[in-house]
Each structure stands twice: as structure tokens, then as C-alpha cells.
XYZ file of C-alpha atoms in Angstrom:
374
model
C 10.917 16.760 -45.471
C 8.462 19.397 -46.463
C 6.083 21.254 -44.952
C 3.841 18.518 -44.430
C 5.844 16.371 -42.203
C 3.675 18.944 -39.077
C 0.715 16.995 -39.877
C 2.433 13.817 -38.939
C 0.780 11.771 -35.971
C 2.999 8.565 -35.101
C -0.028 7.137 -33.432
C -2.347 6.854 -37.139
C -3.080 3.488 -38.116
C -3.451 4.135 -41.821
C -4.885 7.134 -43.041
C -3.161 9.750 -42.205
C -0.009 9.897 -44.376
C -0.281 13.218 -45.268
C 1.517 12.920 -48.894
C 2.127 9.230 -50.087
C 3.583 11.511 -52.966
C 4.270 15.288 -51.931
C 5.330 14.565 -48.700
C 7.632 11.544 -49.085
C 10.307 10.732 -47.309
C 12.327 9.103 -50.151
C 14.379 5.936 -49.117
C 16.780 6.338 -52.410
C 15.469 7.055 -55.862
C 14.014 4.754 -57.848
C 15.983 2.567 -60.341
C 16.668 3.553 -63.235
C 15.467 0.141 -64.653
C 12.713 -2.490 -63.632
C 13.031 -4.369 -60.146
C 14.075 -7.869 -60.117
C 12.591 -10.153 -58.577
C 14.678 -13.168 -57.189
C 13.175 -16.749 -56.678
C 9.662 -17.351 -56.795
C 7.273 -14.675 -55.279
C 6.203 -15.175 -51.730
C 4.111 -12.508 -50.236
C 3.433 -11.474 -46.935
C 0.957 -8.668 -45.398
C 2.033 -7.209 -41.889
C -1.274 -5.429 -40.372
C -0.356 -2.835 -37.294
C -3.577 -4.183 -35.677
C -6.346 -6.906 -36.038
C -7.849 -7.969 -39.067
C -11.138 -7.782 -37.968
C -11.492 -4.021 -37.563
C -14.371 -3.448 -39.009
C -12.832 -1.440 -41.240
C -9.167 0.165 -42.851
C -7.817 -3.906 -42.100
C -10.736 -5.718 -42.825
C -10.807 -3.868 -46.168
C -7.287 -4.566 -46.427
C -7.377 -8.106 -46.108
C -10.259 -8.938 -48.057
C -8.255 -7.058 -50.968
C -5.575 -9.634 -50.173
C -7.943 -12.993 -50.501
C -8.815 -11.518 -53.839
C -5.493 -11.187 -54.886
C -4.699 -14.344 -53.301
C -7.386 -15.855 -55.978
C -6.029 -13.757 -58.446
C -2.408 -14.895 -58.626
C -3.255 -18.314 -57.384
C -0.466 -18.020 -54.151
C -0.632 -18.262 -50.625
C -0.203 -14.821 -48.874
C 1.149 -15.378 -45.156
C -0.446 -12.528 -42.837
C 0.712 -10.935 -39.539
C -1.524 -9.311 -37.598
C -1.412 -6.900 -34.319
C 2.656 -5.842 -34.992
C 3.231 -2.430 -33.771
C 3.543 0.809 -35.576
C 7.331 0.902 -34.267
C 10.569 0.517 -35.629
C 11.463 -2.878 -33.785
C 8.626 -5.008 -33.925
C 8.123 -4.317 -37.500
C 11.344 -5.073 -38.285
C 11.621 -8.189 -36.587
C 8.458 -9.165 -38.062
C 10.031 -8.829 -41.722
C 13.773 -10.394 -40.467
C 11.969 -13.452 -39.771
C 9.831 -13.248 -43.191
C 13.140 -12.725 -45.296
C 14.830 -15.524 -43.538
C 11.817 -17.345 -44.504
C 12.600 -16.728 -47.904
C 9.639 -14.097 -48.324
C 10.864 -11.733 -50.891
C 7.388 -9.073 -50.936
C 6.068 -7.542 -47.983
C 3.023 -5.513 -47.968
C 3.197 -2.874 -45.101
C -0.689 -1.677 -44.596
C 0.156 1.429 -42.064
C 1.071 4.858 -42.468
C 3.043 4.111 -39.047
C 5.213 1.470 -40.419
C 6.643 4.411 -43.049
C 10.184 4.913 -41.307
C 11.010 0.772 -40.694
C 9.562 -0.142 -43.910
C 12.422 2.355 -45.593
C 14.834 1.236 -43.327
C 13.846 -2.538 -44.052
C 13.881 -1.666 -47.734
C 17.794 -0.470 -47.663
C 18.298 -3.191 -45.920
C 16.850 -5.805 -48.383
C 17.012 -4.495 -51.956
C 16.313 -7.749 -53.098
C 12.414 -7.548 -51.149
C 10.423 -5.303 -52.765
C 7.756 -3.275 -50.408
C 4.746 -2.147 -50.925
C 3.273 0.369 -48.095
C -0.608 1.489 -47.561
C -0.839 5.106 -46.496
C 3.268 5.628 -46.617
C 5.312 8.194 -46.771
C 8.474 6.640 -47.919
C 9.661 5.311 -51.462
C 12.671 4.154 -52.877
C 14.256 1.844 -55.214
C 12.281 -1.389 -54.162
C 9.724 0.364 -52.310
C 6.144 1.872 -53.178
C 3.683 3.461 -51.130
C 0.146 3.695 -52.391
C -3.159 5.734 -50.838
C -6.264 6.234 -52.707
C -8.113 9.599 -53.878
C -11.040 9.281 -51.626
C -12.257 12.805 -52.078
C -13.247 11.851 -55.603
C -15.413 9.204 -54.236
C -17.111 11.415 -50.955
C -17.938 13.970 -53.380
C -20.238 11.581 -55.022
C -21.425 10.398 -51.666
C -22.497 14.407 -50.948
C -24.504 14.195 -53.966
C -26.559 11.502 -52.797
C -26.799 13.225 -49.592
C -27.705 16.085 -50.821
C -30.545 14.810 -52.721
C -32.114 13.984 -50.164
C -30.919 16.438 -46.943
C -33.420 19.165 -45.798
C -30.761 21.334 -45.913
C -27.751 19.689 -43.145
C -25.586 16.893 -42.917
C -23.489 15.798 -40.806
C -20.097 14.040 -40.782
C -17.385 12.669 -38.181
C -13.698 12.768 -38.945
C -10.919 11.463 -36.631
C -7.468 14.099 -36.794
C -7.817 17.395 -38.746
C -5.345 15.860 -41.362
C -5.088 16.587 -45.058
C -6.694 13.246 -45.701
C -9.490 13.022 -43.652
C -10.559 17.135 -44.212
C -10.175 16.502 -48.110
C -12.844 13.735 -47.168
C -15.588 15.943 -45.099
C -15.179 18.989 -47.894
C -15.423 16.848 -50.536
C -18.899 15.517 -48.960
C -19.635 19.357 -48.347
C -18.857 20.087 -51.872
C -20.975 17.123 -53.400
C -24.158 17.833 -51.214
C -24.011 21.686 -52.387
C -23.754 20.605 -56.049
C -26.993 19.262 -55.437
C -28.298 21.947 -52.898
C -26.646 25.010 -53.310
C -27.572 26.123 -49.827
C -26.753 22.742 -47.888
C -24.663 22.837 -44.561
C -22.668 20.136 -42.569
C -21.661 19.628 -39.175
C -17.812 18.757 -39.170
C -16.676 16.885 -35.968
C -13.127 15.323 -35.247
C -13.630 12.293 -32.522
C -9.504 12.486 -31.847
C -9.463 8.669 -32.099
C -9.903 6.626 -34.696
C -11.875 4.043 -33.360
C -14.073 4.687 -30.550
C -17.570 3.135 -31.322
C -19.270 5.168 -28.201
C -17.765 8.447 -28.601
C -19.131 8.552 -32.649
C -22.225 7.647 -31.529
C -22.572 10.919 -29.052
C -21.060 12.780 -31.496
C -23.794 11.287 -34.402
C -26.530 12.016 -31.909
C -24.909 15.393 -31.035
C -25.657 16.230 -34.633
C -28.757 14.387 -35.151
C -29.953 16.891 -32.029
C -28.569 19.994 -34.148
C -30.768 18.648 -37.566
C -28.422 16.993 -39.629
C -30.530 14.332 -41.810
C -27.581 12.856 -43.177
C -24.729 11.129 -41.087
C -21.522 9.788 -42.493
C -18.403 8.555 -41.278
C -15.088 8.900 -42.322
C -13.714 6.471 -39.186
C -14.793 1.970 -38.660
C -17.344 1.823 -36.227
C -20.791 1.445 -37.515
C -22.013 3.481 -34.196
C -22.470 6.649 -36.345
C -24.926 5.030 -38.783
C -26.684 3.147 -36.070
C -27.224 5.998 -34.321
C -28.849 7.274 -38.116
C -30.998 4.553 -38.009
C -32.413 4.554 -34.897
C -33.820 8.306 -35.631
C -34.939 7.156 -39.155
C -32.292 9.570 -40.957
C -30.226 8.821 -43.792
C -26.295 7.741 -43.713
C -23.048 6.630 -44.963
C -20.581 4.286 -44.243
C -17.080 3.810 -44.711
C -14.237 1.784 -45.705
C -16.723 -1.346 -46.464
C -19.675 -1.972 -47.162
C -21.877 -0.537 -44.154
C -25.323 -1.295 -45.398
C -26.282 -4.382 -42.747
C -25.720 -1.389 -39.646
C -28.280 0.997 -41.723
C -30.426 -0.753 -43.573
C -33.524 1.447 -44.197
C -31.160 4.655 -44.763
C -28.033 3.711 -45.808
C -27.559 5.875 -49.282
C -24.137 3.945 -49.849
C -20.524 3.410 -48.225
C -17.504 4.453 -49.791
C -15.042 1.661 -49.526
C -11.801 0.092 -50.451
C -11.185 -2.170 -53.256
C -7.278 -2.537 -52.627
C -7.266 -5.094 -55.087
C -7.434 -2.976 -57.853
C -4.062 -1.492 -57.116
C -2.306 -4.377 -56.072
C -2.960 -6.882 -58.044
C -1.640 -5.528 -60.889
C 1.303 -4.253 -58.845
C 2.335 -7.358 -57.493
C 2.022 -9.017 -61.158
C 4.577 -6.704 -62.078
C 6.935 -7.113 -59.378
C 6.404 -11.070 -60.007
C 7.247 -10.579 -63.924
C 10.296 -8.080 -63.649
C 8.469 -5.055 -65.152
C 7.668 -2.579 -61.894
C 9.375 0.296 -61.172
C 8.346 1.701 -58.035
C 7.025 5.475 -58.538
C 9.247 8.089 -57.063
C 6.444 9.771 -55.171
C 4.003 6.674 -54.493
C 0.516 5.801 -55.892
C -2.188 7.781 -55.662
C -5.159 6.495 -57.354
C -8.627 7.263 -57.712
C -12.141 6.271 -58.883
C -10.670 5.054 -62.246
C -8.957 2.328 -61.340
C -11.626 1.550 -58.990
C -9.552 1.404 -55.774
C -12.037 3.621 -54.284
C -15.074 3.187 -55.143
C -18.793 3.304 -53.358
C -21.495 0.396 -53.554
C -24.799 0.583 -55.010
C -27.000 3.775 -53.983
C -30.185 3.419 -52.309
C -33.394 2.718 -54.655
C -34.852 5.789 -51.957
C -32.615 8.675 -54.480
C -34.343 10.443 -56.871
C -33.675 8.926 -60.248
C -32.473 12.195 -61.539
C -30.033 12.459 -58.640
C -28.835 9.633 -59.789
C -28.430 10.643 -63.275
C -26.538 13.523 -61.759
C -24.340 11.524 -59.497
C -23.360 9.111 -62.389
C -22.541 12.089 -64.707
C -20.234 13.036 -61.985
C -18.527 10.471 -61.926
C -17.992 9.650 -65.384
C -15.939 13.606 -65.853
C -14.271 12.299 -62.478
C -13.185 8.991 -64.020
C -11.877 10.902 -67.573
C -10.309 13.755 -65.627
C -12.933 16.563 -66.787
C -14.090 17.226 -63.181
C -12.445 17.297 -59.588
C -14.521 17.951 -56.683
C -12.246 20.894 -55.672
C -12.242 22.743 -59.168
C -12.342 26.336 -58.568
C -13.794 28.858 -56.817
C -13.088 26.768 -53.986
C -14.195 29.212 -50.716
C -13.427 28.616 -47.701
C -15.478 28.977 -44.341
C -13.720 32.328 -43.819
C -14.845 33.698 -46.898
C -11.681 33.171 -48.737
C -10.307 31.719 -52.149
C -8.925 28.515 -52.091
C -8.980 28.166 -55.584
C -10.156 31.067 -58.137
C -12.817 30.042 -60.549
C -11.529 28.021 -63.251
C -8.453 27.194 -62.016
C -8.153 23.780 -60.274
C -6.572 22.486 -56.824
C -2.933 20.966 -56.963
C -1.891 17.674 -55.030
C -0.036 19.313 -52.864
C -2.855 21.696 -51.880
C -4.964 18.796 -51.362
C -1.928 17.198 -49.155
C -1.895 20.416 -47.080
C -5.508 20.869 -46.754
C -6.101 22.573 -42.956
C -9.619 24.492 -43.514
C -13.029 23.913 -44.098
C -14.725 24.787 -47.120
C -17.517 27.439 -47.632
C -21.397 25.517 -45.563
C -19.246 23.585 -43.058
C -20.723 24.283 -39.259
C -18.075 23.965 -36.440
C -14.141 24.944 -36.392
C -11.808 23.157 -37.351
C -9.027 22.353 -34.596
C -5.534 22.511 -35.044
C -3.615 19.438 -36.001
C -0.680 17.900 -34.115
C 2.399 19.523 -34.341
């Protein structure tokens, strides 16, 4: 395991897999030819907690009724089964004696049994959300989110007097790449624009992010967004007639008068196409996972609010197109951090596995970063 395996929290529900490629824990290498399907596909999606979340699940599963529509099958669902070793696997021993031969894992806390379910069912193939592990009939698959935040900064910082605020969970690669990238996007628009960074140490705890929200609010942030479920953040926006944005799905109904947009998940996009492979005998699983971004639309944001600028959005949309062809990353260099040094020299650009290891904040962020969980 590399270096990464310190940011490693057994207790994250999803988001925190902190290299779905760079840091994987490789259950065997992948085959040297296409996996085989036996029998007709029957899939099955094993959630670590309720569907109705509010958010990483709920995106989740509405992903899976569209690819339910898409491949015109039934996809079973189990909901609430523990991030640990034995009730996962008993979960997928009674699916494979069921005849279930694809299981969708959707937690970075399933990573270990899923590997150790793959070696133990080569004929199943696996598919994991926020994983760590891979292997010859497994795939693990997280999205590029920072691509999409960066364009959410824009918008905020078309409209910020000058600070924004946003609320992370754990100081983890993936959620820090998410509040710099927002940092990044609103100083593209205002060179001099600050945020408020604040970890909650939870991931969902609706009345702890809205102190925190109103913490910042108090401090003069104009902008609030979320990188955690509960709509608490933005209500919190709303109620002090400031600007926010949501998370994971669509957020609008909890912010209606200043929601600027929501980055969400559109799951879908990866695994549909995915699972048509594995049903037609043409995947091969990649040796380091998926890691997709705003061109395949797996992360994405929903409409921006008619209150931007229309030149902002010119800007934003500009963006996004040299995201989408690969001309732009929100972390090109110089890259600065809050201590006044180089990330990333000027013209140079950040690697993966810098992004993976990410454990700073970036030149205008207000607050210190704490340590993550060794």
C-alpha cells in the first residue's frame, strides 16, 4: 500500500477512498482478456446505509433506476449492510446463491470484503463506488469532482463580496481537492476572494453544519456550500438571504432564492455503459479503477441561477468546455499554498497522485487545516 493508505478512515461511507487508482489495493491484476459473463445478468446494489440519505445513496440509487430503464432489468437492492467484512459478505453469499452474478458495492468501506468476495467469486464481477481495491473481476470507480467545484467557485465568485464559505467532513484528499477547487474557481473570477474552510468530523450531522454555516455567515461569507448531505448549510444561507451550493443532488428546493447550483452525481453515466459491457463480454476491469470527470458527465452541476451575471456565465461555460477537452484543470500551475508555497510551478500541471495526497489548503483559504486520521 502506498503512502496514502494514512488517510484511510474505516468509518467513511463513500467518499473518502483516497486513490480509487493511486492508492489501490489490487485484488490480482486484471485479465489479460475480457471478463465473461456466465448466465444472464442479474444485478444487485448493496448500500452501507439507507437509501434515503439525502444524498451520496440517494444519488446512488436514482443512478440505478436509470440504469434499471436503461438495460430494461430488475436491479435487487440492499440497504443499511455494514461497512464490515461479515455482513457484507453474507449479504453477497446469499446474492450468489441466488444466482446474482454483478454486485455493485457503493462504499469506500466495503473495499477489503468486496476484494475478498471478488477472489472468492471470479465468475461475479464487482463494481465498487469510492474503492480502493481492483482486480481481475473487480472495478472501483470515483468521480473528478474538483473539476466540477471549480466551476461552482466561479459562480460564487461572481457574485461574493469578497468571502465564501464552505464545510467539508475529514481533511481527506477528496474532500480538500473539493474546497480548493471552489477556492480556486471563485479567485478566477475575483482574484482577491477568500473562503472559510471548516471540517464538521462527521459526515452527516444536519445541526452541527448549520452552526458551522452560521459560524461563517457571522464571519461574512456570502456564499455557503457544502461538500457533506444535509441541506442545513444552505438553509441556514437562505434564511440570511446569502447565496449557496448544494451537493451530491440537486439542492435547489432547500435554497430557493440563492441557490447558484449543486454539484451532483449522475452515476449513470459510468455505469451504464459499464454494466453493458460486463453483460456483452467486452469489459476489462481497469487496473487502477475509474476516475472520471465532467466529460462523461458523471459529475456534473444543474442549471445556474438566472441571478449570475451573463458574462459569468460565459466565463463559467468556457471553463468548462477546456475542462471537458483536457486544455484546463483547476489545479494547473502556480498552485500556492496557504503557507506561501508552490504546489505546482507555473505551467506545469498537478499529477493524480498529488491530487490523491492533497493535505493543504490553497493560497485565500481562512482557517487551518487539521490533521487527518492516522
Amino acid at each position: 500500500m502506498s503512502a496514502f493508505g494514512r488517510y484511510l478512515n474505516p468509518t467513511r461511507r463513500g467518499v473518502l477512498a483516497t486513490g480509487v487508482g493511486l492508492a489501490a489495493l489490487v485484488a490480482g491484476m486484471p485479465a489479460a482478456k475480457a471478463f465473461e459473463l456466465k448466465g444472464k445478468p442479474k444485478i444487485a446494489f448493496i448500500y452501507a446505509s439507507t437509501i434515503k440519505d439525502g444524498g451520496w445513496n440517494e444519488a446512488m440509487d436514482a443512478a440505478r433506476k436509470k440504469v434499471e430503464a436503461d438495460l430494461g432489468l430488475t436491479i435487487a437492492t440492499s440497504e443499511s449492510i455494514p461497512e464490515e467484512a461479515t455482513a457484507f459478505r453474507s449479504a453477497v453469499d446469499l446474492y450468489v446463491k441466488r444466482g446474482f452474478n454483478i454486485i455493485v458495492g457503493t462504499s469506500y468501506g466495503y473495499s477489503d470484503p468486496i476484494a475478498e468476495a471478488a477472489k472468492a467469486y471470479p465468475e461475479v464481477a464487482f463494481l465498487n463506488a469510492s474503492g480502493t481495491t481492483n482486480g481481475a473481476n473487480l472495478e472501483s470507480f470515483y468521480a473528478r469532482t474538483y473539476e466540477a467545484w471549480y466551476l461552482a467557485g466561479m459562480a460564487a465568485g461572481a457574485v461574493t463580496g469578497g468571502k465564501v464559505g464552505m464545510l467539508g467532513g475529514f481533511p481527506v484528499g477528496v474532500v480538500n481537492w473539493d474546497l480548493n477547487a471552489f477556492l480556486r474557481g471563485a479567485r478566477a473570477m475575483k482574484a482577491d476572494a477568500q473562503m472559510i474552510g471548516i471540517y464538521t468530523n462527521s459526515w452527516w450531522d444536519p445541526v452541527k453544519e448549520g452552526q458551522v454555516a452560521e459560524a461563517m455567515l457571522d464571519q461574512g461569507a456570502d456564499v455557503i456550500a457544502t461538500d457533506l448531505s444535509a441541506a442545513s448549510a444552505l438553509n441556514a444561507a437562505e434564511k440570511r438571504g446569502k447565496y449557496a451550493v448544494g451537493y451530491q443532488i440537486d439542492m435547489a428546493a432547500y435554497a430557493p432564492n440563492g441557490i447558484l447550483t449543486s454539484v451532483v452525481f449522475k452515476w449513470e453515466n459510468y455505469l451504464a455503459p459499464t454494466l453493458k459491457n460486463i453483460i456483452a463480454g467486452t469489459w476489462k476491469p481497469e487496473e487502477y479503477g475509474a476516475f472520471v470527470g465532467l466529460a462523461t458527465k458523471t459529475v456534473d452541476l444543474t442549471a445556474f441561477s438566472a441571478k449570475l451575471p451573463p458574462e459569468a456565465l460565459a466565463k463559467i461555460e468556457a471553463a468548462r468546455k477546456a475542462i471537458e477537452a483536457g486544455t484546463l484543470t483547476p489545479f494547473d500551475g502556480p498552485v500556492t499554498k496557504q503557507d506561501g508555497s508552490v504546489a505546482v510551478p507555473a505551467g506545469e500541471k498537478m499529477t493524480d497522485e498529488a491530487l490523491w495526497a492533497m493535505d493543504y489548503f490553497v493560497e485565500g483559504a481562512i482557517g487551518t487545516m487539521p490533521a487527518a486520521a492516522k
